[in-house]
Amino acid sequence: MDLKRKLARLTGVGPGGKPATNRVATLTEPPPRAEDLARVDGPPVTPVDGVTSEASSPTSPPEDGAATARRGVPEAPSDTEPSSSKDPRIEALRRMLADWSERQGQTAARRGPAPAKPRPGPLPVIPQETPHGTVHVSETLLSPEHRHGTAPVAGALDVEGALVARLALHEELAGVDFQRMLFLDTETTGLAGGTGTVPFLVGLAWFEGRSLRVHQLFLRKLGEEAPMLRVLAARMAMSSCLVTFNGKSFDWPLLRTRFVLNRVATPPELPHLDLLHCARRVFKHRGAGTRLVHVEEQVLGHRRVDDVDGSLIPELYFRYLRGGDGSALTPVLEHNANDLLLLAALLGELVRRFRAGDGTAVLPGEDPRDLLGFAGVALRAGDHARARAFAQAATGGSGTVGVEAHALASRLARMAGEPLVAAEHLLQALVTARGFQAATLHLELTKLYEHSLKDLAGALSHARLSAAAELPEDHRRRIVRLEGRIERSTRSRALDLSARPPRSGP
C-alpha cells in the first residue's frame, strides 16, 4: 500500500480536501516503508495497512468516539477541516510525502522528457503477385559501393572458384560460376528443427551486375508457405550455388522438410558453400567463438546497433500472429538483411586474404592468429607453398600462436626437404614454449636429428627432454636405442682408426 492511500485512510480525505478514493497515482519510486514510519517521533503507530486494523479498512463500520480513543486514534470532528491533521503520525506522513514528491520531480527533471513511443504501423512488406500465388516481399537494391564494415559487399564477385574450393575444402566448388551465387538466411519459429519449426522469413540475396538485391519472403499466416517455397525454388533454378552460414546443418535441411510437408517439389540441391566451416578453420585461434556477430565485429569491424536478439525473434512473430503490431517485426527484417550482407562481405574478405598467400601480395598488419588459420587450411588443401607463406608470416605472433606457427613452418620445411630450416624453426619455438608444448618440440627435434640430420648426440640430448610427450615405456626405449647407436658408432670409429695402417714418416 502506498503513502498516499495511507494518508487518505488516516484523514478520511484525499488531496485538496476531496473524499479519499482507491485510485492511486502510478509512481516510479516506491513510497516510504512501514518500518520508516515506525521511527517517526510520537505515540505508537497502530497498523493501518487494512489487514491488522479494522479502523483502517474502508469497509469497517464506524465506531463511536470512546472506541476510537481506546484504539489510540483521535476522533475526527464533524467540521470540514479534519482535526486528525494534528495527529503526529499524519504530519509525519505528509512531510515524508512532500519529500518524496520533491525527489520524484528532481529525478524527472534530470531524465528530461520521455521519448515518444513509435506509432503502431504495418509490417514493411508488400504483397506481390507471382505465377505461384501471392507472396509478401521486402526488397532492397544496394549500390556496388556499399560496404559492410570495412569490406565491400561486391567483393564477393571477385572470388575465384579454385581458391574458394581450397578455402572450403570442397572441390565441387572449383567449377562454380560465383557471379550467379545465391545468399540464403532464414528466421524461424524456433531452433530445434523438425516438422514443428517454420521458416517465417526467407532472406535471399543475389547480384545484378555489381549491385546486390536483397529479397525477403515473409510468411503472413501459417499455412501459406507453398507460394513462398515455389518462389524460392524458382530462384534456386537460376542460381549456381548456395552461400549460407550454418546452412548445411540448419537452413537447407529445414527448408527441404518444408517442401515435403507442403507437397511442393523439392528443387535439385545446389553446390553449397557454408561459411561457418570456413570461419571455424580460419578464426579458431582467436578464442572468441565463431558466431556470426563475433566474426562480423572482429573481422569486418561492423557493430550492429539496436540489433534484435535472435532468441526473441520467435516470440515477436507469434505476437504478430496473435494480432500484434506488425512494425514490431521491422527489426527482425533488418537483422535478416544484415546477415545476408555479412555473407557477401565475409566471402569476399576471406578469399581476398587467402589469395595473399600466393606470394603476389605482402602480408603486413595481418593478425598472426588468422595467418596461422589460413596456413592450416592451405596445408589441408594440399597447397603447401601457400601454407608455408602463411606459416612463415605467422611466426611473428606471440605466445602459443608463434610457437604453433614455427612448428607448422618446420613441418612444411621438412616436407620440402630442408631439414636444417626445419630444425631452426623448432629451436626458435623452444624459446617461448613451456611444459608439454616444449616436450613435444624436443621430441620432434629428436626425430629430425636422428633421421634427417644424422646427429645422434643432438637427438639424444633432445630425447632426454621429451619425456612428457610420450609414454614412459616408449621414452625409455628411445633413450636406450639412441645410447646403443651412439656406443656402436663410437666403437666402430675406434675400430676403423685402429685398422688403418700407420702413417709412414717423411
Short mmCIF file of C-alpha atoms in Angstrom, two decimals:
data_model
loop_
_atom_site.label_atom_id
_atom_site.label_comp_id
_atom_site.label_asym_id
_atom_site.label_seq_id
_atom_site.Cartn_x
_atom_site.Cartn_y
_atom_site.Cartn_z
CA MET A 1 0.00 0.00 0.00
CA ASP A 2 1.48 3.39 -0.96
CA LEU A 3 1.91 6.53 1.09
CA LYS A 4 -0.99 8.50 -0.44
CA ARG A 5 -3.50 5.79 0.34
CA LYS A 6 -2.28 5.53 3.93
CA LEU A 7 -2.62 9.26 4.37
CA ALA A 8 -6.10 9.28 2.85
CA ARG A 9 -7.29 6.47 5.12
CA LEU A 10 -5.96 8.17 8.21
CA THR A 11 -7.50 11.55 7.41
CA GLY A 12 -10.61 10.39 5.59
CA VAL A 13 -9.97 12.85 2.77
CA GLY A 14 -7.80 12.88 -0.30
CA PRO A 15 -5.55 15.67 -1.52
CA GLY A 16 -7.30 19.02 -1.81
CA GLY A 17 -10.00 18.07 0.70
CA LYS A 18 -11.78 15.67 -1.67
CA PRO A 19 -13.12 12.37 -0.38
CA ALA A 20 -10.47 9.70 -0.50
CA THR A 21 -10.75 7.10 -3.26
CA ASN A 22 -8.93 3.90 -4.04
CA ARG A 23 -7.36 5.39 -7.18
CA VAL A 24 -3.63 5.86 -6.65
CA ALA A 25 -1.24 7.64 -8.95
CA THR A 26 1.44 5.49 -10.53
CA LEU A 27 4.81 6.45 -9.15
CA THR A 28 8.23 5.40 -10.30
CA GLU A 29 9.84 5.42 -6.86
CA PRO A 30 8.50 3.19 -4.04
CA PRO A 31 6.98 5.07 -1.10
CA PRO A 32 8.47 5.03 2.39
CA ARG A 33 8.23 1.67 4.11
CA ALA A 34 6.28 0.88 7.27
CA GLU A 35 9.49 0.48 9.27
CA ASP A 36 10.42 4.06 8.28
CA LEU A 37 7.16 5.29 9.74
CA ALA A 38 7.81 3.42 12.95
CA ARG A 39 10.84 5.61 13.55
CA VAL A 40 8.78 8.84 13.48
CA ASP A 41 8.60 10.54 16.90
CA GLY A 42 5.20 10.39 18.53
CA PRO A 43 2.87 7.86 20.09
CA PRO A 44 2.98 4.25 18.91
CA VAL A 45 1.52 3.74 15.45
CA THR A 46 -1.48 1.48 15.14
CA PRO A 47 -1.24 -0.67 11.98
CA VAL A 48 -3.14 0.94 9.12
CA ASP A 49 -2.49 -1.49 6.28
CA GLY A 50 -6.04 -2.78 6.05
CA VAL A 51 -5.15 -6.25 7.37
CA THR A 52 -4.49 -6.00 11.12
CA SER A 53 -6.55 -2.86 11.84
CA GLU A 54 -10.30 -2.72 11.41
CA ALA A 55 -10.24 1.09 11.67
CA SER A 56 -8.02 1.33 8.61
CA SER A 57 -10.28 -0.82 6.43
CA PRO A 58 -12.58 1.10 4.08
CA THR A 59 -15.33 -1.44 4.77
CA SER A 60 -15.16 -1.42 8.59
CA PRO A 61 -18.21 0.04 10.38
CA PRO A 62 -17.93 3.46 12.08
CA GLU A 63 -17.01 3.46 15.73
CA ASP A 64 -18.03 5.82 18.49
CA GLY A 65 -15.57 8.32 19.97
CA ALA A 66 -14.79 6.22 23.05
CA ALA A 67 -13.93 3.17 20.95
CA THR A 68 -11.80 5.30 18.71
CA ALA A 69 -9.96 6.80 21.67
CA ARG A 70 -9.34 3.32 23.10
CA ARG A 71 -7.74 2.29 19.79
CA GLY A 72 -5.33 5.21 20.01
CA VAL A 73 -6.80 7.21 17.09
CA PRO A 74 -8.29 10.67 17.80
CA GLU A 75 -11.94 11.14 16.90
CA ALA A 76 -12.45 13.32 13.86
CA PRO A 77 -14.76 16.32 14.42
CA SER A 78 -17.74 16.94 12.16
CA ASP A 79 -16.47 20.19 10.59
CA THR A 80 -14.90 20.25 7.16
CA GLU A 81 -11.32 20.69 8.41
CA PRO A 82 -10.21 17.30 9.81
CA SER A 83 -8.73 17.64 13.29
CA SER A 84 -6.78 14.48 12.61
CA SER A 85 -4.27 16.71 10.84
CA LYS A 86 -2.83 17.38 14.30
CA ASP A 87 -2.04 13.69 14.70
CA PRO A 88 1.79 13.44 14.69
CA ARG A 89 1.59 10.31 12.57
CA ILE A 90 -0.34 12.13 9.86
CA GLU A 91 2.00 15.11 9.99
CA ALA A 92 4.97 12.75 9.58
CA LEU A 93 3.30 11.05 6.62
CA ARG A 94 2.65 14.42 4.97
CA ARG A 95 6.26 15.52 5.42
CA MET A 96 7.56 12.26 4.01
CA LEU A 97 5.14 12.53 1.07
CA ALA A 98 6.32 16.07 0.33
CA ASP A 99 9.98 15.00 0.41
CA TRP A 100 9.21 12.04 -1.79
CA SER A 101 7.34 14.18 -4.34
CA GLU A 102 10.26 16.62 -4.45
CA ARG A 103 12.71 13.79 -5.14
CA GLN A 104 10.47 12.47 -7.91
CA GLY A 105 10.37 15.90 -9.52
CA GLN A 106 14.15 16.21 -9.40
CA THR A 107 14.57 12.75 -10.96
CA ALA A 108 12.13 13.59 -13.76
CA ALA A 109 13.96 16.86 -14.43
CA ARG A 110 17.30 15.05 -14.76
CA ARG A 111 15.87 12.46 -17.15
CA GLY A 112 14.23 15.03 -19.38
CA PRO A 113 11.06 14.43 -21.35
CA ALA A 114 10.23 10.80 -22.03
CA PRO A 115 10.74 9.81 -25.69
CA ALA A 116 7.56 9.45 -27.65
CA LYS A 117 6.54 5.86 -28.36
CA PRO A 118 6.60 4.93 -32.04
CA ARG A 119 3.20 4.79 -33.61
CA PRO A 120 1.95 1.33 -34.48
CA GLY A 121 2.18 0.58 -38.15
CA PRO A 122 2.03 -2.21 -40.69
CA LEU A 123 4.82 -4.68 -41.37
CA PRO A 124 7.15 -3.23 -44.05
CA VAL A 125 6.36 -5.87 -46.68
CA ILE A 126 4.16 -5.60 -49.73
CA PRO A 127 2.02 -8.28 -51.38
CA GLN A 128 3.39 -9.36 -54.73
CA GLU A 129 1.58 -11.43 -57.29
CA THR A 130 3.61 -14.28 -58.77
CA PRO A 131 2.75 -17.21 -61.03
CA HIS A 132 2.73 -19.29 -57.85
CA GLY A 133 0.37 -17.06 -55.85
CA THR A 134 0.65 -14.03 -53.60
CA VAL A 135 3.80 -13.64 -51.56
CA HIS A 136 4.73 -10.84 -49.18
CA VAL A 137 8.08 -9.31 -50.01
CA SER A 138 10.54 -6.73 -48.70
CA GLU A 139 13.11 -5.78 -51.34
CA THR A 140 16.20 -3.54 -51.46
CA LEU A 141 18.84 -2.91 -54.11
CA LEU A 142 22.28 -1.92 -52.80
CA SER A 143 24.79 0.01 -54.89
CA PRO A 144 28.16 -1.51 -55.92
CA GLU A 145 29.91 0.84 -53.47
CA HIS A 146 28.02 -0.45 -50.43
CA ARG A 147 30.27 -1.68 -47.61
CA HIS A 148 29.53 -3.83 -44.59
CA GLY A 149 32.03 -2.68 -42.01
CA THR A 150 35.40 -2.45 -43.72
CA ALA A 151 34.61 -4.88 -46.55
CA PRO A 152 32.83 -4.06 -49.83
CA VAL A 153 29.80 -6.24 -50.39
CA ALA A 154 30.62 -6.50 -54.11
CA GLY A 155 33.98 -8.07 -53.19
CA ALA A 156 32.19 -11.42 -53.28
CA LEU A 157 32.12 -11.12 -57.09
CA ASP A 158 35.92 -11.07 -57.26
CA VAL A 159 36.44 -14.59 -55.90
CA GLU A 160 37.96 -17.42 -57.92
CA GLY A 161 36.36 -20.85 -57.86
CA ALA A 162 39.68 -22.65 -57.34
CA LEU A 163 40.54 -20.53 -54.28
CA VAL A 164 37.05 -20.93 -52.82
CA ALA A 165 37.29 -24.70 -53.27
CA ARG A 166 40.59 -24.80 -51.35
CA LEU A 167 39.33 -22.44 -48.67
CA ALA A 168 36.18 -24.52 -48.16
CA LEU A 169 37.96 -27.88 -48.69
CA HIS A 170 35.21 -28.63 -51.19
CA GLU A 171 36.47 -29.45 -54.68
CA GLU A 172 32.96 -29.32 -56.17
CA LEU A 173 33.04 -25.53 -55.81
CA ALA A 174 36.02 -25.15 -58.17
CA GLY A 175 33.81 -25.07 -61.26
CA VAL A 176 31.03 -22.84 -59.87
CA ASP A 177 30.13 -19.53 -61.51
CA PHE A 178 30.12 -17.24 -58.48
CA GLN A 179 28.52 -14.44 -60.47
CA ARG A 180 25.22 -16.33 -60.03
CA MET A 181 25.52 -17.38 -56.38
CA LEU A 182 22.51 -17.12 -54.07
CA PHE A 183 22.89 -15.99 -50.46
CA LEU A 184 20.35 -17.59 -48.12
CA ASP A 185 19.38 -16.99 -44.48
CA THR A 186 16.15 -17.82 -42.64
CA GLU A 187 14.37 -16.66 -39.48
CA THR A 188 12.25 -19.37 -37.89
CA THR A 189 9.79 -20.08 -35.11
CA GLY A 190 12.48 -21.97 -33.19
CA LEU A 191 15.92 -23.50 -33.39
CA ALA A 192 15.03 -27.09 -32.54
CA GLY A 193 14.34 -28.08 -36.14
CA GLY A 194 11.87 -30.78 -37.11
CA THR A 195 8.38 -30.51 -38.54
CA GLY A 196 7.19 -28.01 -35.92
CA THR A 197 9.74 -25.35 -36.89
CA VAL A 198 8.54 -22.97 -39.59
CA PRO A 199 10.74 -20.52 -41.52
CA PHE A 200 8.54 -17.41 -41.49
CA LEU A 201 11.19 -15.23 -43.20
CA VAL A 202 13.37 -16.49 -46.05
CA GLY A 203 16.08 -13.96 -46.87
CA LEU A 204 17.64 -14.17 -50.33
CA ALA A 205 20.28 -12.01 -52.00
CA TRP A 206 21.92 -12.12 -55.42
CA PHE A 207 23.97 -9.84 -57.63
CA GLU A 208 22.59 -7.90 -60.55
CA GLY A 209 25.69 -6.54 -62.19
CA ARG A 210 27.69 -5.43 -59.14
CA SER A 211 24.59 -4.33 -57.21
CA LEU A 212 23.21 -6.66 -54.56
CA ARG A 213 19.46 -7.28 -54.46
CA VAL A 214 18.08 -8.29 -51.05
CA HIS A 215 14.77 -10.13 -51.44
CA GLN A 216 12.97 -11.24 -48.25
CA LEU A 217 9.94 -13.54 -48.38
CA PHE A 218 7.62 -13.18 -45.36
CA LEU A 219 5.03 -15.71 -44.19
CA ARG A 220 1.98 -13.62 -43.27
CA LYS A 221 0.00 -16.60 -41.96
CA LEU A 222 0.90 -20.12 -41.05
CA GLY A 223 -0.27 -22.48 -43.77
CA GLU A 224 0.60 -20.12 -46.64
CA GLU A 225 4.08 -21.48 -47.27
CA ALA A 226 3.54 -23.04 -50.70
CA PRO A 227 3.81 -19.83 -52.80
CA MET A 228 6.88 -18.73 -50.85
CA LEU A 229 8.57 -22.11 -51.35
CA ARG A 230 7.81 -22.09 -55.08
CA VAL A 231 9.39 -18.63 -55.42
CA LEU A 232 12.46 -19.95 -53.60
CA ALA A 233 12.64 -22.96 -55.93
CA ALA A 234 12.41 -20.71 -58.99
CA ARG A 235 15.24 -18.51 -57.72
CA MET A 236 17.40 -21.56 -56.94
CA ALA A 237 16.88 -22.79 -60.51
CA MET A 238 18.52 -19.56 -61.75
CA SER A 239 21.47 -19.82 -59.34
CA SER A 240 24.76 -21.65 -59.44
CA CYS A 241 25.28 -22.33 -55.71
CA LEU A 242 24.05 -21.53 -52.21
CA VAL A 243 26.08 -19.44 -49.75
CA THR A 244 24.98 -19.69 -46.11
CA PHE A 245 26.25 -19.58 -42.54
CA ASN A 246 25.42 -22.93 -40.89
CA GLY A 247 23.01 -23.57 -43.74
CA LYS A 248 24.20 -27.14 -44.33
CA SER A 249 23.13 -28.15 -40.83
CA PHE A 250 20.09 -25.91 -40.30
CA ASP A 251 18.64 -23.68 -43.02
CA TRP A 252 18.64 -26.03 -46.00
CA PRO A 253 17.54 -29.22 -44.13
CA LEU A 254 14.67 -27.20 -42.62
CA LEU A 255 13.59 -25.82 -45.99
CA ARG A 256 13.83 -29.25 -47.58
CA THR A 257 11.46 -30.55 -44.89
CA ARG A 258 9.01 -27.69 -45.57
CA PHE A 259 9.00 -28.54 -49.28
CA VAL A 260 8.00 -32.11 -48.45
CA LEU A 261 5.34 -31.16 -45.87
CA ASN A 262 3.73 -28.63 -48.23
CA ARG A 263 3.79 -31.07 -51.18
CA VAL A 264 5.93 -28.76 -53.26
CA ALA A 265 8.58 -30.32 -55.48
CA THR A 266 11.97 -30.05 -53.79
CA PRO A 267 14.44 -28.25 -56.07
CA PRO A 268 17.68 -30.02 -57.02
CA GLU A 269 20.38 -29.38 -54.46
CA LEU A 270 22.99 -26.83 -55.50
CA PRO A 271 26.67 -26.80 -54.57
CA HIS A 272 26.68 -25.38 -51.06
CA LEU A 273 29.30 -23.07 -49.56
CA ASP A 274 28.80 -22.94 -45.79
CA LEU A 275 30.93 -20.08 -44.46
CA LEU A 276 30.58 -21.33 -40.88
CA HIS A 277 33.05 -24.14 -41.59
CA CYS A 278 35.47 -21.73 -43.28
CA ALA A 279 35.25 -19.31 -40.34
CA ARG A 280 35.83 -22.08 -37.80
CA ARG A 281 39.01 -23.22 -39.54
CA VAL A 282 40.43 -19.75 -40.17
CA PHE A 283 39.47 -17.94 -36.95
CA LYS A 284 39.76 -20.81 -34.48
CA HIS A 285 42.88 -19.29 -32.88
CA ARG A 286 41.01 -16.12 -31.86
CA GLY A 287 39.32 -17.95 -28.99
CA ALA A 288 36.10 -15.88 -29.15
CA GLY A 289 33.93 -18.41 -30.96
CA THR A 290 32.60 -18.23 -34.49
CA ARG A 291 29.12 -16.84 -34.01
CA LEU A 292 28.10 -14.64 -36.91
CA VAL A 293 28.12 -11.44 -34.82
CA HIS A 294 31.60 -12.23 -33.46
CA VAL A 295 33.01 -12.65 -36.96
CA GLU A 296 31.19 -9.51 -38.06
CA GLU A 297 32.69 -7.37 -35.28
CA GLN A 298 36.20 -8.79 -35.13
CA VAL A 299 36.90 -9.42 -38.83
CA LEU A 300 34.80 -6.82 -40.64
CA GLY A 301 34.73 -4.16 -37.93
CA HIS A 302 30.94 -3.80 -38.11
CA ARG A 303 28.98 -3.49 -34.84
CA ARG A 304 25.22 -3.63 -35.02
CA VAL A 305 23.25 -1.01 -33.11
CA ASP A 306 19.92 -1.94 -31.51
CA ASP A 307 20.02 -5.35 -33.19
CA VAL A 308 17.24 -7.69 -32.09
CA ASP A 309 18.37 -10.67 -30.03
CA GLY A 310 17.93 -13.87 -32.02
CA SER A 311 16.31 -15.62 -29.06
CA LEU A 312 13.45 -13.06 -29.11
CA ILE A 313 12.61 -13.44 -32.81
CA PRO A 314 10.19 -16.41 -32.48
CA GLU A 315 8.16 -14.64 -29.77
CA LEU A 316 7.95 -11.44 -31.85
CA TYR A 317 6.50 -13.43 -34.71
CA PHE A 318 3.97 -15.21 -32.51
CA ARG A 319 2.83 -11.86 -31.11
CA TYR A 320 2.31 -10.69 -34.68
CA LEU A 321 0.20 -13.78 -35.42
CA ARG A 322 -1.93 -13.03 -32.33
CA GLY A 323 -2.79 -9.63 -33.76
CA GLY A 324 0.16 -7.60 -32.55
CA ASP A 325 1.76 -4.60 -34.16
CA GLY A 326 3.35 -5.54 -37.48
CA SER A 327 6.01 -2.88 -37.22
CA ALA A 328 7.48 -4.73 -34.22
CA LEU A 329 8.90 -7.19 -36.76
CA THR A 330 10.82 -4.48 -38.62
CA PRO A 331 13.98 -5.13 -36.54
CA VAL A 332 13.71 -8.81 -37.48
CA LEU A 333 13.79 -7.96 -41.19
CA GLU A 334 16.75 -5.66 -40.60
CA HIS A 335 18.54 -8.41 -38.67
CA ASN A 336 18.00 -10.84 -41.54
CA ALA A 337 19.14 -8.32 -44.16
CA ASN A 338 22.33 -7.65 -42.19
CA ASP A 339 23.04 -11.38 -42.09
CA LEU A 340 22.78 -11.52 -45.89
CA LEU A 341 25.11 -8.54 -46.32
CA LEU A 342 27.56 -10.16 -43.93
CA LEU A 343 27.63 -13.32 -46.03
CA ALA A 344 28.64 -11.39 -49.15
CA ALA A 345 31.20 -9.23 -47.35
CA LEU A 346 32.72 -12.17 -45.46
CA LEU A 347 33.11 -14.30 -48.58
CA GLY A 348 34.96 -11.53 -50.40
CA GLU A 349 37.16 -10.79 -47.39
CA LEU A 350 38.12 -14.43 -46.76
CA VAL A 351 39.10 -15.05 -50.38
CA ARG A 352 40.99 -11.74 -50.63
CA ARG A 353 43.11 -12.62 -47.61
CA PHE A 354 43.59 -16.23 -48.68
CA ARG A 355 44.75 -15.05 -52.11
CA ALA A 356 47.56 -13.08 -50.48
CA GLY A 357 49.36 -16.29 -49.56
CA ASP A 358 50.39 -16.92 -53.17
CA GLY A 359 53.28 -14.51 -52.77
CA THR A 360 51.87 -11.80 -55.05
CA ALA A 361 50.79 -9.62 -52.12
CA VAL A 362 52.50 -8.53 -48.94
CA LEU A 363 51.03 -9.68 -45.62
CA PRO A 364 51.94 -6.89 -43.16
CA GLY A 365 49.46 -5.93 -40.48
CA GLU A 366 47.55 -9.21 -40.66
CA ASP A 367 46.55 -10.86 -37.40
CA PRO A 368 49.04 -13.74 -36.78
CA ARG A 369 46.17 -15.84 -35.43
CA ASP A 370 44.35 -15.62 -38.76
CA LEU A 371 47.56 -16.23 -40.72
CA LEU A 372 48.07 -19.44 -38.77
CA GLY A 373 44.46 -20.42 -39.51
CA PHE A 374 44.94 -19.81 -43.24
CA ALA A 375 48.17 -21.84 -43.14
CA GLY A 376 46.35 -24.81 -41.65
CA VAL A 377 43.60 -24.59 -44.28
CA ALA A 378 46.13 -24.41 -47.12
CA LEU A 379 48.01 -27.42 -45.73
CA ARG A 380 44.80 -29.47 -45.61
CA ALA A 381 44.01 -28.39 -49.17
CA GLY A 382 47.43 -29.62 -50.33
CA ASP A 383 48.64 -26.13 -51.23
CA HIS A 384 52.00 -26.39 -49.47
CA ALA A 385 53.55 -23.25 -50.96
CA ARG A 386 50.64 -21.10 -49.74
CA ALA A 387 50.65 -22.85 -46.36
CA ARG A 388 54.37 -22.17 -45.93
CA ALA A 389 53.98 -18.49 -46.80
CA PHE A 390 51.21 -18.07 -44.22
CA ALA A 391 53.07 -20.06 -41.55
CA GLN A 392 56.24 -18.03 -42.07
CA ALA A 393 54.23 -14.79 -41.74
CA ALA A 394 52.54 -16.07 -38.58
CA THR A 395 55.84 -16.77 -36.78
CA GLY A 396 55.83 -13.14 -35.69
CA GLY A 397 52.97 -13.89 -33.34
CA SER A 398 53.47 -14.08 -29.61
CA GLY A 399 52.81 -16.90 -27.17
CA THR A 400 51.17 -20.08 -28.33
CA VAL A 401 50.40 -18.70 -31.79
CA GLY A 402 54.08 -18.04 -32.50
CA VAL A 403 55.08 -21.47 -31.22
CA GLU A 404 52.48 -23.25 -33.36
CA ALA A 405 53.44 -21.19 -36.41
CA HIS A 406 57.12 -22.18 -36.03
CA ALA A 407 56.12 -25.82 -35.57
CA LEU A 408 53.99 -25.75 -38.73
CA ALA A 409 56.72 -23.95 -40.69
CA SER A 410 59.17 -26.63 -39.53
CA ARG A 411 56.88 -29.39 -40.72
CA LEU A 412 56.47 -27.77 -44.13
CA ALA A 413 60.24 -27.19 -44.46
CA ARG A 414 60.86 -30.82 -43.67
CA MET A 415 58.33 -31.87 -46.31
CA ALA A 416 60.19 -29.65 -48.77
CA GLY A 417 63.47 -31.44 -48.00
CA GLU A 418 65.03 -28.67 -45.89
CA PRO A 419 65.86 -30.32 -42.52
CA LEU A 420 68.19 -27.55 -41.35
CA VAL A 421 65.47 -24.92 -41.83
CA ALA A 422 63.03 -27.24 -40.08
CA ALA A 423 65.35 -27.60 -37.09
CA GLU A 424 65.87 -23.85 -36.91
CA HIS A 425 62.10 -23.24 -36.69
CA LEU A 426 61.78 -25.77 -33.85
CA LEU A 427 64.65 -24.19 -31.94
CA GLN A 428 63.00 -20.77 -32.34
CA ALA A 429 59.74 -22.19 -30.99
CA LEU A 430 61.55 -23.56 -27.92
CA VAL A 431 62.48 -20.03 -26.86
CA THR A 432 58.94 -19.41 -25.58
CA ALA A 433 57.43 -22.90 -25.32
CA ARG A 434 56.86 -24.40 -21.89
CA GLY A 435 55.63 -27.64 -20.38
CA PHE A 436 54.05 -30.24 -22.61
CA GLN A 437 54.39 -27.99 -25.66
CA ALA A 438 58.16 -27.76 -25.14
CA ALA A 439 58.40 -31.53 -24.64
CA THR A 440 56.61 -32.08 -27.94
CA LEU A 441 59.07 -29.80 -29.73
CA HIS A 442 62.00 -31.67 -28.19
CA LEU A 443 60.52 -34.93 -29.46
CA GLU A 444 60.23 -33.50 -32.98
CA LEU A 445 63.83 -32.34 -32.82
CA THR A 446 64.86 -35.81 -31.63
CA LYS A 447 63.35 -37.41 -34.73
CA LEU A 448 64.74 -34.72 -37.01
CA TYR A 449 68.30 -35.00 -35.66
CA GLU A 450 68.24 -38.81 -35.68
CA HIS A 451 66.73 -39.49 -39.09
CA SER A 452 67.36 -36.41 -41.24
CA LEU A 453 70.45 -34.70 -39.84
CA LYS A 454 72.13 -37.94 -38.60
CA ASP A 455 73.20 -36.19 -35.40
CA LEU A 456 72.78 -38.90 -32.76
CA ALA A 457 74.25 -36.84 -29.94
CA GLY A 458 71.84 -33.98 -30.68
CA ALA A 459 68.97 -36.45 -30.91
CA LEU A 460 69.82 -37.96 -27.51
CA SER A 461 70.11 -34.53 -25.93
CA HIS A 462 66.60 -33.56 -27.03
CA ALA A 463 65.21 -37.04 -26.29
CA ARG A 464 66.10 -36.67 -22.63
CA LEU A 465 63.89 -33.55 -22.51
CA SER A 466 60.87 -35.11 -24.24
CA ALA A 467 59.62 -37.45 -21.51
CA ALA A 468 56.30 -35.62 -21.07
CA ALA A 469 55.43 -36.02 -24.76
CA GLU A 470 55.33 -39.84 -24.92
CA LEU A 471 54.57 -42.90 -22.83
CA PRO A 472 57.23 -43.84 -20.25
CA GLU A 473 57.99 -47.17 -21.89
CA ASP A 474 58.31 -45.58 -25.33
CA HIS A 475 60.55 -42.88 -23.90
CA ARG A 476 62.80 -45.44 -22.18
CA ARG A 477 63.14 -47.48 -25.36
CA ARG A 478 64.03 -44.36 -27.37
CA ILE A 479 66.78 -43.39 -24.91
CA VAL A 480 68.17 -46.95 -24.83
CA ARG A 481 68.15 -47.17 -28.63
CA LEU A 482 69.93 -43.85 -29.09
CA GLU A 483 72.53 -44.67 -26.43
CA GLY A 484 73.15 -48.02 -28.10
CA ARG A 485 73.53 -46.43 -31.52
CA ILE A 486 75.97 -43.86 -30.17
CA GLU A 487 78.01 -46.58 -28.41
CA ARG A 488 78.14 -48.73 -31.53
CA SER A 489 79.05 -45.75 -33.64
CA THR A 490 81.85 -44.78 -31.26
CA ARG A 491 83.22 -48.36 -31.17
CA SER A 492 83.03 -48.59 -34.94
CA ARG A 493 85.02 -45.40 -35.36
CA ALA A 494 87.62 -46.67 -32.90
CA LEU A 495 87.98 -49.94 -34.84
CA ASP A 496 88.33 -48.05 -38.08
CA LEU A 497 91.11 -45.94 -36.63
CA SER A 498 92.94 -48.96 -35.24
CA ALA A 499 92.68 -50.84 -38.50
CA ARG A 500 94.27 -48.07 -40.50
CA PRO A 501 97.97 -48.60 -41.32
CA PRO A 502 100.36 -46.32 -39.50
CA ARG A 503 101.42 -43.28 -41.42
CA SER A 504 104.92 -43.55 -42.78
CA GLY A 505 107.44 -40.87 -41.98
CA PRO A 506 108.67 -38.35 -44.50
#
